[in-house]
């Protein structure tokens, strides 16, 4: 059982985490949800379309203008508090690597800290433990935050992913984070070439076999774009194909931009796997 905030998710329940960027320069929407009202409208739409988790980020993942911890707090804390007020049952995640930000957003009502940079600030897990928050433990190949990979090599990329994420997960539990509230993430694109991300997807079952809930962040990423030679706005089909494969291999949580489309893909996979009844089953019976 995966427990996040007030919610519990069964092992075969495929869960959507909707992305809400509080940045003026995000790679996908170029700041469409930087202001409060568009961002709150995005949350309302995502919840209506089937997202159980809202992932709020105050700093874009890629290189760009420096954002201080104070500015990251300014972009996220008030918004977390307002989302908590308007949507009391939604799980609120915050994408940050900084313990100072983690502390502030947990005070404001965040349920999960999404550490996309692989424990670069070891105190973030301590914050999650202190506040009873969930934690995403990600493989980033040892990369510094907001850097792009350059000639990264692995003897065995999945072995490295498992070594790092399982180590981070066990450390989090030792610090006091509830085991049922820890997720592991292979970190597609982070510290990886396109071939590494494809292999991580192909071998995702090895992560699932560890017993930790697996989160995948695939949405419109560069490995999809390079594989199909498509710009950012033309990567939805490739993303959904990768989502279907990941779902079949057992990933549980999906961090996405396109909520409605992802919900259909996950429901279809769940029904094929026998975990979900068809919404309607009239064919051959009339």
CSV table of C-alpha atoms in Angstrom, one decimal:
chain,number,residue,atom,x,y,z
A,1,UNK,CA,0.0,0.0,0.0
A,2,UNK,CA,1.3,3.5,-1.0
A,3,UNK,CA,0.3,6.1,1.6
A,4,UNK,CA,0.6,9.8,0.6
A,5,UNK,CA,-1.1,12.5,2.6
A,6,UNK,CA,-4.6,11.5,3.3
A,7,UNK,CA,-4.7,9.0,0.5
A,8,UNK,CA,-3.9,5.3,0.2
A,9,UNK,CA,-3.3,3.6,-3.1
A,10,UNK,CA,-3.5,-0.2,-3.7
A,11,UNK,CA,-0.4,-1.9,-5.3
A,12,UNK,CA,-2.1,-2.2,-8.7
A,13,UNK,CA,-3.6,1.3,-8.7
A,14,UNK,CA,-1.9,3.5,-11.3
A,15,UNK,CA,-1.7,7.1,-10.1
A,16,UNK,CA,-1.3,10.4,-11.9
A,17,UNK,CA,0.9,13.2,-10.6
A,18,UNK,CA,0.1,16.4,-12.5
A,19,UNK,CA,2.8,18.9,-13.1
A,20,UNK,CA,2.2,22.6,-12.1
A,21,UNK,CA,5.2,24.8,-12.8
A,22,UNK,CA,5.5,28.0,-10.8
A,23,UNK,CA,8.3,29.2,-13.1
A,24,UNK,CA,8.4,31.8,-15.8
A,25,UNK,CA,10.7,29.7,-18.0
A,26,UNK,CA,9.6,26.1,-17.8
A,27,UNK,CA,10.6,24.1,-20.9
A,28,UNK,CA,7.1,22.9,-21.7
A,29,UNK,CA,4.7,25.7,-21.0
A,30,UNK,CA,7.0,28.7,-20.9
A,31,UNK,CA,5.5,30.1,-17.7
A,32,UNK,CA,1.8,29.5,-18.4
A,33,UNK,CA,1.1,28.7,-14.7
A,34,UNK,CA,3.6,31.1,-13.2
A,35,UNK,CA,0.8,33.4,-12.0
A,36,UNK,CA,-1.6,32.2,-9.3
A,37,UNK,CA,-5.0,32.1,-11.1
A,38,UNK,CA,-3.8,30.1,-14.2
A,39,UNK,CA,-2.0,27.8,-11.8
A,40,UNK,CA,-5.0,27.2,-9.7
A,41,UNK,CA,-7.1,26.6,-12.8
A,42,UNK,CA,-4.6,24.0,-13.9
A,43,UNK,CA,-4.9,22.3,-10.5
A,44,UNK,CA,-8.7,22.2,-10.8
A,45,UNK,CA,-8.6,20.8,-14.3
A,46,UNK,CA,-6.0,18.2,-13.4
A,47,UNK,CA,-8.0,16.9,-10.5
A,48,UNK,CA,-11.1,16.8,-12.6
A,49,UNK,CA,-9.3,14.8,-15.2
A,50,UNK,CA,-8.1,12.2,-12.8
A,51,UNK,CA,-4.9,13.4,-11.1
A,52,UNK,CA,-4.5,12.3,-7.4
A,53,UNK,CA,-1.2,14.2,-6.9
A,54,UNK,CA,-0.3,17.8,-7.8
A,55,UNK,CA,3.5,18.3,-8.2
A,56,UNK,CA,4.4,21.9,-7.7
A,57,UNK,CA,7.9,23.2,-8.9
A,58,UNK,CA,9.5,26.5,-8.4
A,59,UNK,CA,12.7,26.0,-10.4
A,60,UNK,CA,13.0,24.7,-13.9
A,61,UNK,CA,15.1,21.5,-14.2
A,62,UNK,CA,17.4,22.8,-16.9
A,63,UNK,CA,20.0,25.5,-17.0
A,64,UNK,CA,18.7,29.1,-16.8
A,65,UNK,CA,18.6,32.1,-14.5
A,66,UNK,CA,19.7,31.4,-11.0
A,67,UNK,CA,16.8,31.0,-8.5
A,68,UNK,CA,17.7,31.4,-4.8
A,69,UNK,CA,16.1,29.3,-2.1
A,70,UNK,CA,14.3,32.4,-1.0
A,71,UNK,CA,12.8,32.9,-4.4
A,72,UNK,CA,11.9,29.3,-4.7
A,73,UNK,CA,10.0,29.6,-1.4
A,74,UNK,CA,8.3,32.7,-2.6
A,75,UNK,CA,7.1,30.9,-5.7
A,76,UNK,CA,5.8,27.8,-3.9
A,77,UNK,CA,4.8,28.2,-0.3
A,78,UNK,CA,1.8,30.5,-0.7
A,79,UNK,CA,0.6,28.4,-3.6
A,80,UNK,CA,0.9,25.2,-1.6
A,81,UNK,CA,-1.2,26.7,1.2
A,82,UNK,CA,-3.9,27.8,-1.3
A,83,UNK,CA,-4.1,24.5,-3.0
A,84,UNK,CA,-4.3,22.8,0.4
A,85,UNK,CA,-7.2,25.1,1.3
A,86,UNK,CA,-9.1,24.6,-1.9
A,87,UNK,CA,-8.4,20.9,-2.4
A,88,UNK,CA,-8.1,19.3,1.0
A,89,UNK,CA,-8.0,15.8,-0.3
A,90,UNK,CA,-5.5,16.1,-3.1
A,91,UNK,CA,-1.9,15.0,-2.4
A,92,UNK,CA,0.5,17.9,-2.7
A,93,UNK,CA,4.0,17.2,-3.9
A,94,UNK,CA,6.8,19.8,-4.2
A,95,UNK,CA,9.6,19.3,-6.6
A,96,UNK,CA,12.7,20.6,-4.8
A,97,UNK,CA,16.2,19.5,-3.8
A,98,UNK,CA,16.7,22.1,-1.0
A,99,UNK,CA,15.9,21.3,2.6
A,100,UNK,CA,15.0,24.9,3.3
A,101,UNK,CA,12.3,24.8,0.7
A,102,UNK,CA,11.2,21.4,1.9
A,103,UNK,CA,10.8,22.7,5.4
A,104,UNK,CA,8.7,25.7,4.3
A,105,UNK,CA,6.4,23.8,1.9
A,106,UNK,CA,5.8,21.1,4.5
A,107,UNK,CA,4.8,23.8,7.0
A,108,UNK,CA,2.3,25.1,4.3
A,109,UNK,CA,0.7,21.6,3.8
A,110,UNK,CA,2.8,19.7,1.3
A,111,UNK,CA,2.5,15.9,1.6
A,112,UNK,CA,5.5,14.8,-0.6
A,113,UNK,CA,8.9,16.0,-1.4
A,114,UNK,CA,10.0,15.1,-4.9
A,115,UNK,CA,13.8,15.0,-4.8
A,116,UNK,CA,14.5,14.9,-8.5
A,117,UNK,CA,18.3,15.5,-8.1
A,118,UNK,CA,19.0,12.3,-6.2
A,119,UNK,CA,19.8,13.4,-2.6
A,120,UNK,CA,22.2,16.2,-3.4
A,121,UNK,CA,21.0,17.8,-0.2
A,122,UNK,CA,20.9,14.9,2.3
A,123,UNK,CA,18.9,17.1,4.8
A,124,UNK,CA,15.8,17.0,2.6
A,125,UNK,CA,15.1,13.4,3.7
A,126,UNK,CA,15.5,14.6,7.3
A,127,UNK,CA,12.8,17.2,6.6
A,128,UNK,CA,10.5,14.6,5.1
A,129,UNK,CA,10.9,12.4,8.2
A,130,UNK,CA,10.3,15.2,10.6
A,131,UNK,CA,7.0,16.3,8.9
A,132,UNK,CA,5.7,12.8,8.1
A,133,UNK,CA,6.0,13.6,4.4
A,134,UNK,CA,6.5,11.2,1.5
A,135,UNK,CA,9.7,11.2,-0.5
A,136,UNK,CA,10.7,10.5,-4.1
A,137,UNK,CA,14.2,9.0,-4.3
A,138,UNK,CA,15.6,9.7,-7.8
A,139,UNK,CA,18.6,8.6,-9.8
A,140,UNK,CA,20.3,11.6,-11.3
A,141,UNK,CA,23.7,10.0,-12.0
A,142,UNK,CA,25.5,12.3,-9.5
A,143,UNK,CA,24.6,15.4,-11.5
A,144,UNK,CA,24.5,18.8,-9.9
A,145,UNK,CA,21.1,20.4,-10.0
A,146,UNK,CA,20.1,22.1,-13.3
A,147,UNK,CA,23.0,20.7,-15.3
A,148,UNK,CA,22.7,18.7,-18.5
A,149,UNK,CA,24.5,15.3,-18.9
A,150,UNK,CA,27.8,15.3,-20.9
A,151,UNK,CA,29.3,12.1,-22.1
A,152,UNK,CA,27.9,10.1,-19.1
A,153,UNK,CA,28.8,6.4,-19.1
A,154,UNK,CA,27.6,3.5,-17.0
A,155,UNK,CA,28.9,-0.1,-16.9
A,156,UNK,CA,25.2,-1.0,-16.3
A,157,UNK,CA,22.8,1.8,-16.0
A,158,UNK,CA,20.0,-0.1,-14.3
A,159,UNK,CA,22.5,-1.5,-11.7
A,160,UNK,CA,23.5,2.1,-10.9
A,161,UNK,CA,19.9,3.2,-10.8
A,162,UNK,CA,19.1,0.4,-8.3
A,163,UNK,CA,22.2,1.1,-6.2
A,164,UNK,CA,21.4,4.8,-5.8
A,165,UNK,CA,17.6,4.7,-5.4
A,166,UNK,CA,17.5,1.8,-3.0
A,167,UNK,CA,20.3,3.4,-0.9
A,168,UNK,CA,18.3,6.7,-0.8
A,169,UNK,CA,15.1,4.9,0.1
A,170,UNK,CA,16.6,2.8,2.9
A,171,UNK,CA,18.3,5.9,4.3
A,172,UNK,CA,15.0,7.7,4.3
A,173,UNK,CA,13.3,4.9,6.2
A,174,UNK,CA,16.2,4.8,8.7
A,175,UNK,CA,15.7,8.6,9.2
A,176,UNK,CA,12.0,8.0,10.0
A,177,UNK,CA,10.2,8.4,6.7
A,178,UNK,CA,7.4,5.8,6.5
A,179,UNK,CA,8.3,3.0,4.2
A,180,UNK,CA,4.8,3.1,2.6
A,181,UNK,CA,5.5,6.8,1.7
A,182,UNK,CA,8.7,6.3,-0.2
A,183,UNK,CA,8.9,6.1,-4.0
A,184,UNK,CA,11.9,5.4,-6.3
A,185,UNK,CA,12.3,7.1,-9.7
A,186,UNK,CA,14.8,6.0,-12.5
A,187,UNK,CA,15.3,9.7,-13.4
A,188,UNK,CA,14.7,9.7,-17.2
A,189,UNK,CA,17.0,12.3,-18.8
A,190,UNK,CA,18.7,13.2,-15.5
A,191,UNK,CA,22.3,12.3,-15.8
A,192,UNK,CA,21.5,10.1,-18.8
A,193,UNK,CA,21.7,9.9,-22.5
A,194,UNK,CA,18.7,8.9,-24.6
A,195,UNK,CA,20.0,5.4,-24.8
A,196,UNK,CA,20.3,5.2,-21.1
A,197,UNK,CA,16.7,6.4,-20.6
A,198,UNK,CA,15.4,3.9,-23.1
A,199,UNK,CA,17.3,1.1,-21.4
A,200,UNK,CA,15.9,2.2,-18.0
A,201,UNK,CA,12.4,2.0,-19.4
A,202,UNK,CA,13.0,-1.4,-21.0
A,203,UNK,CA,14.3,-2.7,-17.7
A,204,UNK,CA,11.8,-1.0,-15.4
A,205,UNK,CA,10.6,-4.3,-14.2
A,206,UNK,CA,13.8,-4.7,-12.2
A,207,UNK,CA,12.9,-1.6,-10.2
A,208,UNK,CA,9.4,-2.8,-9.7
A,209,UNK,CA,10.7,-6.2,-8.4
A,210,UNK,CA,12.4,-4.5,-5.5
A,211,UNK,CA,8.9,-3.9,-4.0
A,212,UNK,CA,9.3,-0.1,-3.7
A,213,UNK,CA,6.6,1.9,-5.6
A,214,UNK,CA,8.1,3.2,-8.8
A,215,UNK,CA,7.5,6.7,-10.1
A,216,UNK,CA,8.3,7.7,-13.7
A,217,UNK,CA,8.6,11.2,-15.0
A,218,UNK,CA,8.4,10.7,-18.8
A,219,UNK,CA,6.3,13.6,-20.0
A,220,UNK,CA,7.6,15.2,-23.2
A,221,UNK,CA,11.2,14.7,-22.2
A,222,UNK,CA,14.3,14.9,-24.4
A,223,UNK,CA,14.8,11.1,-24.7
A,224,UNK,CA,11.3,10.9,-26.3
A,225,UNK,CA,12.1,13.9,-28.6
A,226,UNK,CA,15.4,12.5,-29.7
A,227,UNK,CA,14.0,8.9,-30.2
A,228,UNK,CA,11.3,10.2,-32.6
A,229,UNK,CA,13.1,13.4,-33.7
A,230,UNK,CA,10.3,15.6,-32.4
A,231,UNK,CA,10.2,19.1,-30.8
A,232,UNK,CA,8.8,19.6,-27.3
A,233,UNK,CA,5.2,20.2,-28.5
A,234,UNK,CA,5.1,17.0,-30.6
A,235,UNK,CA,6.2,14.5,-28.0
A,236,UNK,CA,2.8,13.5,-26.6
A,237,UNK,CA,2.4,10.3,-28.7
A,238,UNK,CA,5.9,9.1,-27.8
A,239,UNK,CA,5.3,10.0,-24.1
A,240,UNK,CA,2.0,8.0,-24.1
A,241,UNK,CA,3.7,5.0,-25.7
A,242,UNK,CA,6.4,5.0,-23.1
A,243,UNK,CA,3.7,5.4,-20.4
A,244,UNK,CA,1.9,2.3,-21.6
A,245,UNK,CA,5.1,0.3,-21.6
A,246,UNK,CA,6.0,1.6,-18.1
A,247,UNK,CA,2.5,0.7,-16.8
A,248,UNK,CA,2.7,-2.8,-18.2
A,249,UNK,CA,6.0,-3.3,-16.5
A,250,UNK,CA,4.5,-2.2,-13.2
A,251,UNK,CA,5.3,1.5,-12.5
A,252,UNK,CA,2.7,3.0,-10.2
A,253,UNK,CA,3.0,6.8,-10.3
A,254,UNK,CA,3.2,9.0,-13.5
A,255,UNK,CA,4.4,12.6,-13.4
A,256,UNK,CA,2.7,14.2,-16.4
A,257,UNK,CA,1.6,17.3,-18.3
A,258,UNK,CA,-1.3,15.6,-20.2
A,259,UNK,CA,-3.6,14.3,-17.5
A,260,UNK,CA,-6.7,13.2,-19.4
A,261,UNK,CA,-4.7,11.4,-22.1
A,262,UNK,CA,-2.6,9.6,-19.5
A,263,UNK,CA,-5.6,8.6,-17.5
A,264,UNK,CA,-7.0,6.8,-20.6
A,265,UNK,CA,-3.7,5.0,-21.3
A,266,UNK,CA,-3.4,3.9,-17.7
A,267,UNK,CA,-7.0,2.7,-17.5
A,268,UNK,CA,-6.6,0.8,-20.7
A,269,UNK,CA,-3.5,-0.9,-19.5
A,270,UNK,CA,-5.2,-1.7,-16.1
A,271,UNK,CA,-8.1,-3.3,-17.9
A,272,UNK,CA,-5.9,-5.4,-20.2
A,273,UNK,CA,-3.9,-6.5,-17.1
A,274,UNK,CA,-7.2,-7.5,-15.3
A,275,UNK,CA,-6.9,-4.9,-12.6
A,276,UNK,CA,-9.9,-2.8,-13.8
A,277,UNK,CA,-13.3,-3.6,-15.2
A,278,UNK,CA,-14.3,-2.0,-18.5
A,279,UNK,CA,-16.4,1.1,-18.0
A,280,UNK,CA,-19.0,-0.4,-20.4
A,281,UNK,CA,-19.2,-4.0,-21.5
A,282,UNK,CA,-22.3,-4.3,-23.9
A,283,UNK,CA,-20.6,-5.8,-26.9
A,284,UNK,CA,-22.0,-9.2,-27.8
A,285,UNK,CA,-24.7,-9.0,-25.1
A,286,UNK,CA,-27.4,-6.9,-26.9
